[in-house]
Amino acid sequence: QINMLFEDMSADYAAGNYVICAGDYNQNLRDVETLNVPGWASRFPRESFTTGFDFAFDVTPDAIVDHDTCRNADSPYDPETAFTVMVDGFIVSDNITVTYYENLDYGYAYSDHDPVVIEFVLNE
């Protein structure tokens, strides 16, 4: 699925379009390998990115990503013991300038995910 996604994004980018891909990638977007995590939370294969693309939080000055965007939903949420991970985010093409990025902390009050906010400018 990742390869198909990158192929579609690359084709749009090659056609001169701006590309923003938002989603729940069900993989850890942080560039770290964490031990003893559920299989769905393995490290996102950043080495698979095609030229011209990056995670928006990586290209945003002062991105606020201290809070993880997803929690394991196998039990009621307890901030002391729950497994959390950053799986939600945006991939952007390099013809977009991301000016603001934040993982909002709502304490998973509405879902097993918390929202992500992005502000950006389309470059000429």
Coordinates of N, CA and C in Angstrom, one line a residue:
Q1 N 0.8 -1.2 0.0 CA 0.0 0.0 0.0 C 0.9 1.3 0.0
I2 N 1.9 1.2 0.8 CA 2.8 2.4 0.8 C 3.4 2.7 -0.6
N3 N 3.9 1.6 -1.3 CA 4.4 1.8 -2.6 C 3.4 2.4 -3.6
M4 N 2.2 1.9 -3.5 CA 1.1 2.4 -4.4 C 0.8 3.9 -4.1
L5 N 0.8 4.2 -2.8 CA 0.6 5.6 -2.3 C 1.7 6.5 -2.9
F6 N 2.9 6.1 -2.7 CA 4.0 6.9 -3.2 C 4.0 7.0 -4.7
E7 N 3.6 6.0 -5.4 CA 3.6 6.1 -6.9 C 2.5 7.1 -7.3
D8 N 1.3 7.1 -6.7 CA 0.3 8.0 -7.0 C 0.7 9.5 -6.7
M9 N 1.3 9.6 -5.5 CA 1.8 11.0 -5.1 C 2.8 11.5 -6.0
S10 N 3.8 10.6 -6.4 CA 4.9 11.0 -7.3 C 4.3 11.4 -8.7
A11 N 3.3 10.7 -9.2 CA 2.7 11.0 -10.5 C 2.0 12.4 -10.4
D12 N 1.3 12.7 -9.4 CA 0.7 14.0 -9.2 C 1.7 15.1 -9.1
Y13 N 2.8 14.9 -8.4 CA 3.9 15.8 -8.2 C 4.6 16.1 -9.6
A14 N 4.8 15.0 -10.3 CA 5.5 15.1 -11.6 C 4.6 15.9 -12.6
A15 N 3.3 15.9 -12.4 CA 2.4 16.6 -13.3 C 2.3 18.1 -12.9
G16 N 3.1 18.5 -11.8 CA 3.1 19.9 -11.4 C 2.1 20.3 -10.3
N17 N 1.5 19.3 -9.7 CA 0.5 19.5 -8.6 C 1.2 19.6 -7.3
Y18 N 0.4 20.3 -6.4 CA 0.8 20.3 -4.9 C 0.2 19.0 -4.4
V19 N 1.0 18.3 -3.5 CA 0.5 17.1 -2.9 C 0.6 17.1 -1.4
I20 N -0.6 16.9 -0.8 CA -0.6 16.7 0.7 C -1.4 15.4 0.9
C21 N -0.8 14.5 1.6 CA -1.4 13.2 1.9 C -1.6 13.1 3.4
A22 N -2.8 13.1 3.9 CA -3.1 13.0 5.3 C -3.6 11.7 5.7
G23 N -3.3 11.2 6.8 CA -3.8 9.9 7.2 C -3.4 9.3 8.5
D24 N -4.0 8.2 8.8 CA -3.7 7.3 9.9 C -2.8 6.3 9.2
Y25 N -1.5 6.3 9.4 CA -0.7 5.4 8.6 C -0.5 4.1 9.4
N26 N -1.0 4.0 10.6 CA -0.9 2.7 11.4 C 0.5 2.3 11.5
Q27 N 1.5 3.2 11.5 CA 2.9 3.0 11.8 C 3.4 4.2 12.5
N28 N 4.5 4.0 13.3 CA 5.1 5.0 14.1 C 5.8 6.0 13.1
L29 N 5.3 7.2 13.1 CA 5.9 8.2 12.2 C 7.2 8.8 12.7
R30 N 7.5 8.7 14.0 CA 8.8 9.1 14.5 C 9.9 8.2 14.0
D31 N 11.0 8.8 13.7 CA 12.1 8.1 13.1 C 12.9 7.3 14.2
V32 N 12.2 6.4 14.9 CA 12.8 5.6 16.0 C 12.2 4.2 15.9
E33 N 13.0 3.3 16.2 CA 12.5 1.9 16.4 C 12.3 1.6 17.8
T34 N 11.1 1.3 18.2 CA 10.7 1.1 19.6 C 10.5 -0.4 19.8
L35 N 11.0 -0.8 21.0 CA 10.9 -2.3 21.3 C 9.5 -2.5 22.0
N36 N 9.0 -3.8 21.8 CA 7.8 -4.2 22.5 C 6.6 -3.4 22.2
V37 N 6.4 -3.1 20.9 CA 5.2 -2.4 20.5 C 4.3 -3.3 19.7
P38 N 3.0 -3.0 19.7 CA 2.1 -3.8 18.8 C 2.6 -3.8 17.4
G39 N 2.3 -4.8 16.6 CA 2.8 -4.9 15.3 C 2.3 -3.7 14.4
W40 N 1.1 -3.2 14.7 CA 0.5 -2.1 13.9 C 1.3 -0.8 14.1
A41 N 2.1 -0.8 15.2 CA 2.8 0.5 15.5 C 4.3 0.4 15.2
S42 N 4.7 -0.4 14.2 CA 6.1 -0.5 13.8 C 6.5 0.8 13.1
R43 N 7.8 1.0 13.0 CA 8.4 2.2 12.4 C 8.0 2.4 10.9
F44 N 7.5 3.6 10.5 CA 7.2 3.9 9.2 C 8.4 3.9 8.3
P45 N 8.4 3.2 7.1 CA 9.6 3.1 6.3 C 9.9 4.4 5.6
R46 N 10.5 5.3 6.3 CA 10.9 6.6 5.7 C 11.8 6.5 4.5
E47 N 12.6 5.4 4.4 CA 13.5 5.2 3.3 C 12.7 5.0 2.0
S48 N 11.4 4.8 2.1 CA 10.6 4.6 0.9 C 10.1 5.9 0.3
F49 N 10.3 7.0 1.0 CA 9.9 8.3 0.5 C 10.5 8.5 -0.9
T50 N 9.8 9.0 -1.8 CA 10.3 9.4 -3.1 C 10.8 10.8 -3.0
T51 N 11.7 11.2 -4.0 CA 12.2 12.5 -4.0 C 11.1 13.6 -4.0
G52 N 11.3 14.6 -3.2 CA 10.3 15.7 -3.2 C 9.3 15.6 -2.1
F53 N 9.3 14.6 -1.2 CA 8.3 14.4 -0.2 C 9.0 14.2 1.2
D54 N 8.2 14.6 2.2 CA 8.7 14.5 3.6 C 7.5 14.6 4.5
F55 N 7.6 14.1 5.7 CA 6.6 14.4 6.7 C 6.6 15.9 7.0
A56 N 5.4 16.4 7.1 CA 5.2 17.8 7.3 C 5.9 18.3 8.6
F57 N 5.8 17.5 9.7 CA 6.4 17.9 10.9 C 7.9 18.0 10.8
D58 N 8.5 17.2 9.9 CA 10.0 17.3 9.7 C 10.5 18.5 9.0
V59 N 9.6 19.2 8.3 CA 10.0 20.4 7.5 C 9.3 21.6 8.1
T60 N 8.8 21.5 9.3 CA 8.1 22.7 10.0 C 9.0 23.2 11.1
P61 N 9.4 24.4 11.0 CA 10.1 25.0 12.1 C 9.2 25.0 13.4
D62 N 9.7 24.6 14.5 CA 9.0 24.6 15.8 C 7.7 23.7 15.7
A63 N 7.7 22.6 15.0 CA 6.6 21.7 15.0 C 6.3 21.2 16.5
I64 N 5.1 21.2 16.9 CA 4.7 20.7 18.2 C 4.2 19.3 18.1
V65 N 5.1 18.3 18.4 CA 4.7 16.9 18.2 C 5.1 16.1 19.5
D66 N 5.1 16.7 20.6 CA 5.3 16.0 21.9 C 4.3 15.0 22.2
H67 N 3.0 15.3 21.9 CA 1.9 14.4 22.1 C 1.7 13.4 21.0
D68 N 1.5 12.1 21.4 CA 1.3 11.1 20.4 C -0.2 11.2 19.9
T69 N -0.5 10.7 18.7 CA -1.8 10.9 18.2 C -2.7 9.8 18.3
C70 N -2.3 8.6 18.8 CA -3.1 7.4 18.9 C -2.7 6.7 20.2
R71 N -3.8 6.0 20.7 CA -3.5 5.2 21.9 C -4.1 3.8 21.6
N72 N -3.5 2.8 22.2 CA -4.0 1.4 22.1 C -5.4 1.4 22.8
A73 N -6.4 0.8 22.1 CA -7.8 0.9 22.5 C -8.2 -0.4 23.2
D74 N -7.3 -1.2 23.7 CA -7.6 -2.5 24.3 C -8.1 -2.4 25.7
S75 N -8.1 -1.2 26.3 CA -8.6 -0.9 27.6 C -8.9 0.5 27.8
P76 N -9.6 0.9 28.9 CA -9.9 2.3 29.1 C -8.6 3.1 29.1
Y77 N -8.6 4.4 28.7 CA -7.4 5.2 28.6 C -7.0 5.6 30.0
D78 N -5.7 5.3 30.3 CA -5.0 5.7 31.5 C -3.7 6.3 31.0
P79 N -3.5 7.6 31.2 CA -2.3 8.3 30.7 C -1.0 7.7 31.3
E80 N -1.1 7.0 32.4 CA 0.1 6.5 33.1 C 0.5 5.2 32.4
T81 N -0.4 4.4 31.9 CA -0.1 3.0 31.4 C -0.4 2.8 30.0
A82 N -1.2 3.6 29.3 CA -1.6 3.3 28.0 C -0.4 3.4 27.0
F83 N -0.4 2.5 26.0 CA 0.6 2.6 24.9 C 0.1 3.7 24.0
T84 N 0.9 4.7 23.6 CA 0.6 5.7 22.7 C 1.7 5.8 21.6
V85 N 1.3 6.3 20.5 CA 2.3 6.4 19.4 C 1.7 7.5 18.4
M86 N 2.6 8.1 17.6 CA 2.3 9.0 16.6 C 2.1 8.3 15.3
V87 N 0.8 8.0 14.9 CA 0.6 7.4 13.6 C -0.2 8.3 12.6
D88 N -0.7 9.4 13.1 CA -1.4 10.3 12.2 C -0.6 11.5 11.8
G89 N -0.7 11.9 10.5 CA 0.1 13.0 10.1 C -0.1 13.3 8.6
F90 N 0.8 14.2 8.1 CA 0.7 14.7 6.8 C 2.1 14.4 6.1
I91 N 2.0 14.0 4.8 CA 3.1 13.9 4.0 C 2.9 15.1 3.0
V92 N 4.0 15.9 2.7 CA 3.8 17.0 1.8 C 4.9 17.0 0.8
S93 N 4.6 17.6 -0.4 CA 5.6 17.8 -1.4 C 6.4 19.0 -1.2
D94 N 7.6 19.1 -1.7 CA 8.5 20.2 -1.4 C 8.1 21.5 -2.1
N95 N 7.0 21.6 -2.8 CA 6.5 22.8 -3.3 C 5.4 23.5 -2.4
I96 N 5.4 22.9 -1.2 CA 4.5 23.4 -0.1 C 5.4 23.8 1.1
T97 N 5.1 25.0 1.6 CA 5.8 25.4 2.9 C 4.8 25.2 4.0
V98 N 5.2 24.4 5.0 CA 4.4 24.2 6.2 C 4.8 25.2 7.2
T99 N 3.9 26.0 7.6 CA 4.2 27.1 8.6 C 3.8 26.8 10.0
Y100 N 2.9 25.8 10.2 CA 2.5 25.4 11.6 C 2.1 24.0 11.6
Y101 N 2.5 23.3 12.6 CA 2.1 21.8 12.8 C 2.0 21.5 14.2
E102 N 0.9 20.9 14.6 CA 0.7 20.6 16.1 C -0.1 19.3 16.2
N103 N 0.3 18.4 17.1 CA -0.5 17.3 17.5 C -1.2 17.8 18.8
L104 N -2.6 17.9 18.7 CA -3.4 18.4 19.8 C -3.6 17.3 20.8
D105 N -3.6 17.8 22.1 CA -3.7 16.8 23.2 C -5.1 17.0 23.8
Y106 N -6.1 16.2 23.4 CA -7.4 16.2 23.9 C -7.6 15.0 24.9
G107 N -6.5 14.3 25.2 CA -6.6 13.2 26.2 C -7.4 12.1 25.6
Y108 N -7.5 12.0 24.3 CA -8.3 10.9 23.6 C -9.7 10.9 24.1
A109 N -10.3 12.0 24.4 CA -11.6 12.1 24.9 C -12.7 11.7 23.9
Y110 N -12.4 11.8 22.6 CA -13.5 11.6 21.6 C -13.2 10.4 20.8
S111 N -12.0 9.8 20.9 CA -11.6 8.7 20.0 C -10.3 8.1 20.5
D112 N -9.8 7.1 19.9 CA -8.5 6.6 20.2 C -7.4 7.3 19.5
H113 N -7.8 8.4 18.8 CA -6.9 9.3 18.1 C -7.1 10.7 18.6
D114 N -6.1 11.5 18.6 CA -6.2 13.0 18.8 C -5.9 13.7 17.5
P115 N -6.4 14.9 17.3 CA -6.2 15.6 16.0 C -4.8 16.2 15.8
V116 N -4.6 16.4 14.5 CA -3.4 17.1 14.1 C -3.8 18.3 13.3
V117 N -3.1 19.4 13.5 CA -3.4 20.7 12.8 C -2.2 21.0 12.0
I118 N -2.5 21.5 10.8 CA -1.4 21.9 9.9 C -1.8 23.2 9.2
E119 N -0.9 24.1 9.0 CA -1.1 25.3 8.2 C 0.0 25.4 7.2
F120 N -0.3 25.8 6.0 CA 0.7 25.7 4.9 C 0.5 26.8 3.9
V121 N 1.5 27.0 3.0 CA 1.4 27.9 1.9 C 1.8 27.1 0.7
L122 N 1.0 27.3 -0.4 CA 1.4 26.7 -1.7 C 2.4 27.7 -2.4
N123 N 3.6 27.2 -2.6 CA 4.7 28.0 -3.3 C 4.4 28.2 -4.7
E124 N 4.8 29.3 -5.2 CA 4.6 29.6 -6.6 C 5.7 29.0 -7.5

